[in-house]
PDB file of C-alpha atoms in Angstrom:
ATOM      1  CA  UNK O 409      -2.947 -14.325  11.740  1.00 40.00           C
ATOM      2  CA  UNK O 410      -2.679 -10.703  11.578  1.00 46.00           C
ATOM      3  CA  UNK O 411      -5.701  -9.411   9.677  1.00 52.00           C
ATOM      4  CA  UNK O 412      -6.605  -5.952   9.102  1.00 60.00           C
ATOM      5  CA  UNK O 413     -10.525  -6.008   7.245  1.00 53.00           C
ATOM      6  CA  UNK O 414     -12.937  -3.309   6.922  1.00 45.00           C
ATOM      7  CA  UNK O 415     -16.471  -3.921   8.128  1.00 48.00           C
ATOM      8  CA  UNK O 416     -18.707  -2.547   4.102  1.00 49.00           C
ATOM      9  CA  UNK O 417     -17.205  -3.198   1.384  1.00 85.00           C
ATOM     10  CA  UNK O 418     -19.559  -0.566  -0.896  1.00 91.00           C
ATOM     11  CA  UNK O 419     -20.983   2.670  -0.160  1.00 93.00           C
ATOM     12  CA  UNK O 420     -22.577   5.083  -1.788  1.00 95.00           C
ATOM     13  CA  UNK O 421     -23.187   8.587  -0.832  1.00 96.00           C
ATOM     14  CA  UNK O 422     -24.596  11.819  -2.244  1.00 97.00           C
ATOM     15  CA  UNK O 423     -21.988  14.802  -3.482  1.00 97.00           C
ATOM     16  CA  UNK O 424     -21.781  17.865  -0.655  1.00 97.00           C
ATOM     17  CA  UNK O 425     -22.424  14.284   2.332  1.00 97.00           C
ATOM     18  CA  UNK O 426     -20.174  13.032   5.009  1.00 97.00           C
ATOM     19  CA  UNK O 427     -18.575  10.060   4.346  1.00 97.00           C
ATOM     20  CA  UNK O 428     -16.858   7.371   6.883  1.00 96.00           C
ATOM     21  CA  UNK O 429     -15.203   4.469   5.910  1.00 95.00           C
ATOM     22  CA  UNK O 430     -14.401   1.891   8.554  1.00 93.00           C
ATOM     23  CA  UNK O 431     -11.775  -0.482   9.094  1.00 93.00           C
ATOM     24  CA  UNK O 432     -10.842  -3.108  12.387  1.00 92.00           C
ATOM     25  CA  UNK O 433      -7.901  -4.322  13.054  1.00 88.00           C
ATOM     26  CA  UNK O 434      -6.189  -7.900  15.012  1.00 79.00           C
ATOM     27  CA  UNK O 435      -3.313  -7.019  16.254  1.00 88.00           C
ATOM     28  CA  UNK O 436      -2.554  -4.556  19.223  1.00 88.00           C
ATOM     29  CA  UNK O 437       0.950  -3.988  18.910  1.00 87.00           C
ATOM     30  CA  UNK O 438       0.434  -2.103  15.668  1.00 90.00           C
ATOM     31  CA  UNK O 439       1.669   0.833  16.173  1.00 88.00           C
ATOM     32  CA  UNK O 440       1.001   3.015  12.985  1.00 91.00           C
ATOM     33  CA  UNK O 441      -1.743   3.760  10.312  1.00 94.00           C
ATOM     34  CA  UNK O 442      -3.312   5.543   7.369  1.00 95.00           C
ATOM     35  CA  UNK O 443      -5.192   5.490   4.653  1.00 97.00           C
ATOM     36  CA  UNK O 444      -5.166   5.251   1.254  1.00 97.00           C
ATOM     37  CA  UNK O 445      -7.528   6.171  -1.998  1.00 97.00           C
ATOM     38  CA  UNK O 446      -6.561   3.639  -5.111  1.00 97.00           C
ATOM     39  CA  UNK O 447      -8.696   5.130  -8.102  1.00 95.00           C
ATOM     40  CA  UNK O 448      -8.538   2.521 -11.056  1.00 91.00           C
ATOM     41  CA  UNK O 449      -5.801   1.995 -12.053  1.00 88.00           C
ATOM     42  CA  UNK O 450      -3.495   3.295 -10.846  1.00 93.00           C
ATOM     43  CA  UNK O 451      -1.402   3.347  -7.275  1.00 96.00           C
ATOM     44  CA  UNK O 452      -2.761   3.749  -3.539  1.00 97.00           C
ATOM     45  CA  UNK O 453      -2.715   7.515  -2.967  1.00 96.00           C
ATOM     46  CA  UNK O 454      -1.506   8.878   0.521  1.00 95.00           C
ATOM     47  CA  UNK O 455      -4.433  10.088   2.451  1.00 96.00           C
ATOM     48  CA  UNK O 456      -3.792  10.809   6.297  1.00 96.00           C
ATOM     49  CA  UNK O 457      -1.829   8.914   8.831  1.00 94.00           C
ATOM     50  CA  UNK O 458      -2.153   8.244  12.618  1.00 95.00           C
ATOM     51  CA  UNK O 459       0.070   7.301  15.115  1.00 92.00           C
ATOM     52  CA  UNK O 460      -1.078   4.682  17.879  1.00 91.00           C
ATOM     53  CA  UNK O 461      -0.740   7.824  20.711  1.00 92.00           C
ATOM     54  CA  UNK O 462      -3.370   9.583  19.254  1.00 95.00           C
ATOM     55  CA  UNK O 463      -6.362   9.314  18.842  1.00 96.00           C
ATOM     56  CA  UNK O 464      -8.475  12.073  16.521  1.00 97.00           C
ATOM     57  CA  UNK O 465      -6.173  13.856  13.282  1.00 97.00           C
ATOM     58  CA  UNK O 466      -7.625  15.761  10.587  1.00 97.00           C
ATOM     59  CA  UNK O 467      -6.151  17.196   6.757  1.00 94.00           C
ATOM     60  CA  UNK O 468      -8.343  19.186   4.349  1.00 93.00           C
ATOM     61  CA  UNK O 469     -11.559  17.868   5.038  1.00 96.00           C
ATOM     62  CA  UNK O 470     -10.147  14.149   5.924  1.00 98.00           C
ATOM     63  CA  UNK O 471     -10.543  12.897  10.397  1.00 98.00           C
ATOM     64  CA  UNK O 472      -9.153  10.025  10.689  1.00 98.00           C
ATOM     65  CA  UNK O 473     -10.037   8.633  14.467  1.00 98.00           C
ATOM     66  CA  UNK O 474      -8.143   5.890  16.027  1.00 97.00           C
ATOM     67  CA  UNK O 475      -9.695   3.676  18.637  1.00 96.00           C
ATOM     68  CA  UNK O 476      -7.482   0.811  20.105  1.00 93.00           C
ATOM     69  CA  UNK O 477      -9.844   0.057  22.984  1.00 93.00           C
ATOM     70  CA  UNK O 478     -11.867  -2.038  20.563  1.00 93.00           C
ATOM     71  CA  UNK O 479      -9.105  -1.526  18.209  1.00 93.00           C
ATOM     72  CA  UNK O 480     -11.075   0.902  15.346  1.00 94.00           C
ATOM     73  CA  UNK O 481     -10.160   2.418  12.439  1.00 95.00           C
ATOM     74  CA  UNK O 482     -12.805   5.370  10.760  1.00 97.00           C
ATOM     75  CA  UNK O 483     -12.225   8.040   7.839  1.00 97.00           C
ATOM     76  CA  UNK O 484     -14.481  10.020   7.635  1.00 98.00           C
ATOM     77  CA  UNK O 485     -14.881  12.545   4.845  1.00 98.00           C
ATOM     78  CA  UNK O 486     -16.216  16.006   4.320  1.00 97.00           C
ATOM     79  CA  UNK O 487     -18.404  17.402   1.748  1.00 97.00           C
ATOM     80  CA  UNK O 488     -17.847  14.350  -0.278  1.00 97.00           C
ATOM     81  CA  UNK O 489     -17.231  15.275  -3.777  1.00 96.00           C
ATOM     82  CA  UNK O 490     -17.889  13.011  -7.221  1.00 96.00           C
ATOM     83  CA  UNK O 491     -13.962  13.146  -7.226  1.00 96.00           C
ATOM     84  CA  UNK O 492     -13.518  11.796  -3.776  1.00 97.00           C
ATOM     85  CA  UNK O 493     -14.838   7.734  -5.554  1.00 97.00           C
ATOM     86  CA  UNK O 494     -12.432   5.216  -5.523  1.00 96.00           C
ATOM     87  CA  UNK O 495     -11.832   2.361  -3.108  1.00 96.00           C
ATOM     88  CA  UNK O 496     -10.233   3.324   0.135  1.00 97.00           C
ATOM     89  CA  UNK O 497      -7.951   1.123   2.468  1.00 96.00           C
ATOM     90  CA  UNK O 498      -7.121   1.307   5.194  1.00 95.00           C
ATOM     91  CA  UNK O 499      -2.984  -0.431   6.187  1.00 95.00           C
ATOM     92  CA  UNK O 500      -1.188  -1.072  10.220  1.00 93.00           C
ATOM     93  CA  UNK O 501       2.227  -1.817  10.693  1.00 89.00           C
ATOM     94  CA  UNK O 502       3.536  -3.180  13.574  1.00 76.00           C
ATOM     95  CA  UNK O 503       6.263  -2.240  13.394  1.00 69.00           C
ATOM     96  CA  UNK O 504       9.078   1.247  12.823  1.00 59.00           C
ATOM     97  CA  UNK O 505      10.339   1.023   9.000  1.00 58.00           C
ATOM     98  CA  UNK O 506       8.318  -3.129   8.136  1.00 76.00           C
ATOM     99  CA  UNK O 507       5.751  -3.955   6.835  1.00 88.00           C
ATOM    100  CA  UNK O 508       1.795  -2.683   6.280  1.00 92.00           C
ATOM    101  CA  UNK O 509      -0.960  -5.554   6.483  1.00 93.00           C
ATOM    102  CA  UNK O 510      -3.591  -4.386   4.250  1.00 93.00           C
ATOM    103  CA  UNK O 511      -7.535  -4.565   4.464  1.00 83.00           C
ATOM    104  CA  UNK O 512     -10.176  -5.377   1.536  1.00 79.00           C
ATOM    105  CA  UNK O 513     -10.774  -2.122   1.183  1.00 91.00           C
ATOM    106  CA  UNK O 514     -13.883  -0.025   0.558  1.00 94.00           C
ATOM    107  CA  UNK O 515     -15.604   1.217  -3.111  1.00 95.00           C
ATOM    108  CA  UNK O 516     -16.209   4.398  -2.354  1.00 96.00           C
ATOM    109  CA  UNK O 517     -19.686   6.419  -4.844  1.00 96.00           C
ATOM    110  CA  UNK O 518     -20.454   9.401  -5.115  1.00 96.00           C
ATOM    111  CA  UNK O 519     -23.149  10.529  -6.525  1.00 93.00           C
ATOM    112  CA  UNK O 520     -24.281  14.225  -8.354  1.00 88.00           C
TER     113      UNK O 520
ATOM    114  CA  UNK Z 736       2.410  12.380  -8.274  1.00 68.00           C
ATOM    115  CA  UNK Z 737       4.753  10.163  -5.745  1.00 73.00           C
ATOM    116  CA  UNK Z 738       7.716  10.340  -7.847  1.00 90.00           C
ATOM    117  CA  UNK Z 739       8.065   7.099  -7.310  1.00 96.00           C
ATOM    118  CA  UNK Z 740       8.290   4.824 -10.799  1.00 97.00           C
ATOM    119  CA  UNK Z 741       6.995   1.118 -12.414  1.00 98.00           C
ATOM    120  CA  UNK Z 742       8.405   0.244 -15.465  1.00 97.00           C
ATOM    121  CA  UNK Z 743       7.426  -1.807 -17.752  1.00 97.00           C
ATOM    122  CA  UNK Z 744       3.620  -0.662 -17.158  1.00 97.00           C
ATOM    123  CA  UNK Z 745       2.452  -4.023 -18.287  1.00 97.00           C
ATOM    124  CA  UNK Z 746       3.448  -7.287 -19.206  1.00 96.00           C
ATOM    125  CA  UNK Z 747       2.665 -10.714 -20.721  1.00 98.00           C
ATOM    126  CA  UNK Z 748       4.038 -13.967 -20.299  1.00 98.00           C
ATOM    127  CA  UNK Z 749       2.862 -17.170 -20.014  1.00 98.00           C
ATOM    128  CA  UNK Z 750       3.256 -20.036 -17.550  1.00 98.00           C
ATOM    129  CA  UNK Z 751       7.167 -20.518 -16.667  1.00 98.00           C
ATOM    130  CA  UNK Z 752       8.765 -17.691 -17.440  1.00 98.00           C
ATOM    131  CA  UNK Z 753      10.342 -15.426 -15.810  1.00 98.00           C
ATOM    132  CA  UNK Z 754      10.274 -11.633 -15.479  1.00 98.00           C
ATOM    133  CA  UNK Z 755      12.108  -8.729 -14.155  1.00 98.00           C
ATOM    134  CA  UNK Z 756       9.832  -5.499 -12.702  1.00 98.00           C
ATOM    135  CA  UNK Z 757      11.747  -2.438 -11.713  1.00 98.00           C
ATOM    136  CA  UNK Z 758      10.916   0.255  -9.433  1.00 98.00           C
ATOM    137  CA  UNK Z 759      12.947   3.379  -9.114  1.00 96.00           C
ATOM    138  CA  UNK Z 760      12.176   5.251  -5.701  1.00 93.00           C
ATOM    139  CA  UNK Z 761      11.559   9.236  -4.904  1.00 91.00           C
ATOM    140  CA  UNK Z 762      13.830  11.742  -4.313  1.00 87.00           C
ATOM    141  CA  UNK Z 763      15.889  11.510  -0.209  1.00 86.00           C
ATOM    142  CA  UNK Z 764      14.013   8.093   0.279  1.00 89.00           C
ATOM    143  CA  UNK Z 765      16.370   5.766   1.210  1.00 90.00           C
ATOM    144  CA  UNK Z 766      14.646   1.795   0.811  1.00 92.00           C
ATOM    145  CA  UNK Z 767      12.217  -0.026  -1.362  1.00 95.00           C
ATOM    146  CA  UNK Z 768       8.499  -2.007   0.018  1.00 96.00           C
ATOM    147  CA  UNK Z 769       7.412  -4.373  -3.148  1.00 98.00           C
ATOM    148  CA  UNK Z 770       3.525  -6.003  -3.438  1.00 97.00           C
ATOM    149  CA  UNK Z 771       1.159  -7.779  -4.700  1.00 98.00           C
ATOM    150  CA  UNK Z 772      -2.190  -6.418  -5.500  1.00 95.00           C
ATOM    151  CA  UNK Z 773      -4.399  -9.427  -6.518  1.00 92.00           C
ATOM    152  CA  UNK Z 774      -8.339  -7.725  -8.030  1.00 88.00           C
ATOM    153  CA  UNK Z 775      -9.465  -6.983  -5.382  1.00 86.00           C
ATOM    154  CA  UNK Z 776      -7.702  -6.390  -3.190  1.00 90.00           C
ATOM    155  CA  UNK Z 777      -5.820  -5.215  -0.895  1.00 93.00           C
ATOM    156  CA  UNK Z 778      -1.652  -4.876  -1.288  1.00 96.00           C
ATOM    157  CA  UNK Z 779       0.331  -8.930   0.006  1.00 95.00           C
ATOM    158  CA  UNK Z 780       3.429  -7.097   2.149  1.00 95.00           C
ATOM    159  CA  UNK Z 781       6.340  -9.400  -0.816  1.00 96.00           C
ATOM    160  CA  UNK Z 782      10.423  -7.592   0.785  1.00 95.00           C
ATOM    161  CA  UNK Z 783      11.294  -4.564   1.561  1.00 94.00           C
ATOM    162  CA  UNK Z 784      14.700  -3.130   0.034  1.00 94.00           C
ATOM    163  CA  UNK Z 785      17.152  -1.265   2.494  1.00 91.00           C
ATOM    164  CA  UNK Z 786      21.054  -0.570   2.403  1.00 88.00           C
ATOM    165  CA  UNK Z 787      20.934  -3.017  -0.623  1.00 92.00           C
ATOM    166  CA  UNK Z 788      19.349  -5.954   1.214  1.00 92.00           C
ATOM    167  CA  UNK Z 789      16.295  -7.415   2.039  1.00 93.00           C
ATOM    168  CA  UNK Z 790      14.482  -5.903   5.624  1.00 90.00           C
ATOM    169  CA  UNK Z 791      11.626  -8.519   5.566  1.00 89.00           C
ATOM    170  CA  UNK Z 792       9.450 -10.816   3.708  1.00 92.00           C
ATOM    171  CA  UNK Z 793       6.010 -11.319   3.631  1.00 92.00           C
ATOM    172  CA  UNK Z 794       5.180 -15.199   2.555  1.00 93.00           C
ATOM    173  CA  UNK Z 795       6.541 -14.968  -0.934  1.00 97.00           C
ATOM    174  CA  UNK Z 796       7.696 -18.198  -2.230  1.00 97.00           C
ATOM    175  CA  UNK Z 797      11.916 -17.793  -3.049  1.00 97.00           C
ATOM    176  CA  UNK Z 798      10.724 -17.849  -6.723  1.00 98.00           C
ATOM    177  CA  UNK Z 799      10.907 -14.286  -5.804  1.00 98.00           C
ATOM    178  CA  UNK Z 800      13.047 -12.511  -5.229  1.00 97.00           C
ATOM    179  CA  UNK Z 801      14.863  -9.041  -4.756  1.00 97.00           C
ATOM    180  CA  UNK Z 802      17.787  -6.242  -5.992  1.00 97.00           C
ATOM    181  CA  UNK Z 803      18.637  -2.575  -4.443  1.00 96.00           C
ATOM    182  CA  UNK Z 804      20.769  -1.002  -6.349  1.00 95.00           C
ATOM    183  CA  UNK Z 805      24.076   2.277  -4.878  1.00 94.00           C
ATOM    184  CA  UNK Z 806      20.959   4.637  -6.163  1.00 92.00           C
ATOM    185  CA  UNK Z 807      18.230   2.901  -4.304  1.00 93.00           C
ATOM    186  CA  UNK Z 808      16.531   2.163  -6.859  1.00 95.00           C
ATOM    187  CA  UNK Z 809      14.413  -1.950  -7.084  1.00 97.00           C
ATOM    188  CA  UNK Z 810      14.580  -4.984  -9.068  1.00 98.00           C
ATOM    189  CA  UNK Z 811      11.884  -7.982  -8.181  1.00 98.00           C
ATOM    190  CA  UNK Z 812      11.899 -11.139  -9.782  1.00 98.00           C
ATOM    191  CA  UNK Z 813       9.728 -13.301 -10.297  1.00 98.00           C
ATOM    192  CA  UNK Z 814      11.247 -16.783 -11.324  1.00 98.00           C
ATOM    193  CA  UNK Z 815       8.504 -20.173 -12.750  1.00 98.00           C
ATOM    194  CA  UNK Z 816       6.020 -18.168 -13.477  1.00 98.00           C
ATOM    195  CA  UNK Z 817       2.157 -19.076 -12.167  1.00 98.00           C
ATOM    196  CA  UNK Z 818      -1.122 -17.978 -13.687  1.00 97.00           C
ATOM    197  CA  UNK Z 819      -1.858 -17.376  -9.834  1.00 96.00           C
ATOM    198  CA  UNK Z 820       1.614 -15.155 -10.268  1.00 98.00           C
ATOM    199  CA  UNK Z 821      -1.081 -12.208 -12.194  1.00 97.00           C
ATOM    200  CA  UNK Z 822      -1.783  -9.137 -10.127  1.00 97.00           C
ATOM    201  CA  UNK Z 823      -0.248  -5.186  -9.916  1.00 97.00           C
ATOM    202  CA  UNK Z 824       2.425  -5.358  -8.575  1.00 98.00           C
ATOM    203  CA  UNK Z 825       3.838  -2.106  -6.332  1.00 98.00           C
ATOM    204  CA  UNK Z 826       6.777  -0.314  -5.240  1.00 97.00           C
ATOM    205  CA  UNK Z 827       7.148   1.974  -2.238  1.00 96.00           C
ATOM    206  CA  UNK Z 828       9.003   4.507  -1.683  1.00 94.00           C
ATOM    207  CA  UNK Z 829      10.120   5.253   2.311  1.00 91.00           C
ATOM    208  CA  UNK Z 830      12.947   6.491   4.693  1.00 86.00           C
ATOM    209  CA  UNK Z 831      14.596   4.451   7.208  1.00 80.00           C
ATOM    210  CA  UNK Z 832      17.570   5.587   9.414  1.00 72.00           C
ATOM    211  CA  UNK Z 833      20.355   7.275   7.049  1.00 62.00           C
ATOM    212  CA  UNK Z 834      18.420   8.286   5.045  1.00 63.00           C
ATOM    213  CA  UNK Z 835      17.991  12.344   3.446  1.00 61.00           C
ATOM    214  CA  UNK Z 836      15.442  12.356   5.256  1.00 60.00           C
ATOM    215  CA  UNK Z 837      16.347  10.768   8.269  1.00 60.00           C
ATOM    216  CA  UNK Z 838      13.524   8.066   9.028  1.00 65.00           C
ATOM    217  CA  UNK Z 839       9.450   9.080   7.953  1.00 72.00           C
ATOM    218  CA  UNK Z 840       7.149   6.343   8.225  1.00 75.00           C
ATOM    219  CA  UNK Z 841       4.429   7.226   5.729  1.00 88.00           C
ATOM    220  CA  UNK Z 842       5.346   4.476   1.846  1.00 92.00           C
ATOM    221  CA  UNK Z 843       4.452   6.781  -1.683  1.00 94.00           C
ATOM    222  CA  UNK Z 844       3.331   3.833  -3.944  1.00 97.00           C
ATOM    223  CA  UNK Z 845       4.172   4.355  -7.669  1.00 97.00           C
ATOM    224  CA  UNK Z 846       1.817   3.207 -10.907  1.00 97.00           C
ATOM    225  CA  UNK Z 847       2.147  -0.098 -10.180  1.00 97.00           C
ATOM    226  CA  UNK Z 848       2.436  -3.130 -13.042  1.00 98.00           C
ATOM    227  CA  UNK Z 849       0.302  -5.057 -13.967  1.00 97.00           C
ATOM    228  CA  UNK Z 850       1.546  -8.559 -14.849  1.00 98.00           C
ATOM    229  CA  UNK Z 851      -0.916 -11.029 -16.853  1.00 98.00           C
ATOM    230  CA  UNK Z 852       0.309 -14.783 -16.697  1.00 98.00           C
ATOM    231  CA  UNK Z 853      -1.087 -16.864 -19.087  1.00 97.00           C
TER     232      UNK Z 853
END
């Protein structure tokens, strides 16, 4: 069935370094992808999104890359800060307005 | 803050009981989606409500039901609670055609309701 999976369950980086979180998806019909950040005890917080007609999108300190050929999504965080420590989820959507399919998540830990 | 609110924050029930969770959507949004998040897992889609009707459903049994009201707020009802229903229940607000914001893609989540079934 449909699934979105993450390559690494945990990622530990030094403050100031760049972080890369990877995600694989299986539904080639998905047209929209989102990255969320979830801190302990809180709901997922929107970070950045990308449509399937794009391969790169940049935000403030974050960049999302989409490779439809290999069904791969990545989130790059520049100059990672302690406040970036959280669980990061990628999610895909297969039809407009419809359900989001989430992966298991990657826990990012930033060491000062 | 997303402007999406949920109540209650925490809830403890016993097996077999019924529970109602509530969600108020972000201003201008006309669609509410509900998700169940088990500990250590990603959220799983339960269903979505748009124009007061169910607009898509995930792989959840009929004892999971919902409502959407004219002000776009929503309720999630779970009957005959089971131990495995213990989870964080999230609602997400978005906008589909016909709302003041038109159709948007992004779903914004509330803080969730932590349900524990004993």
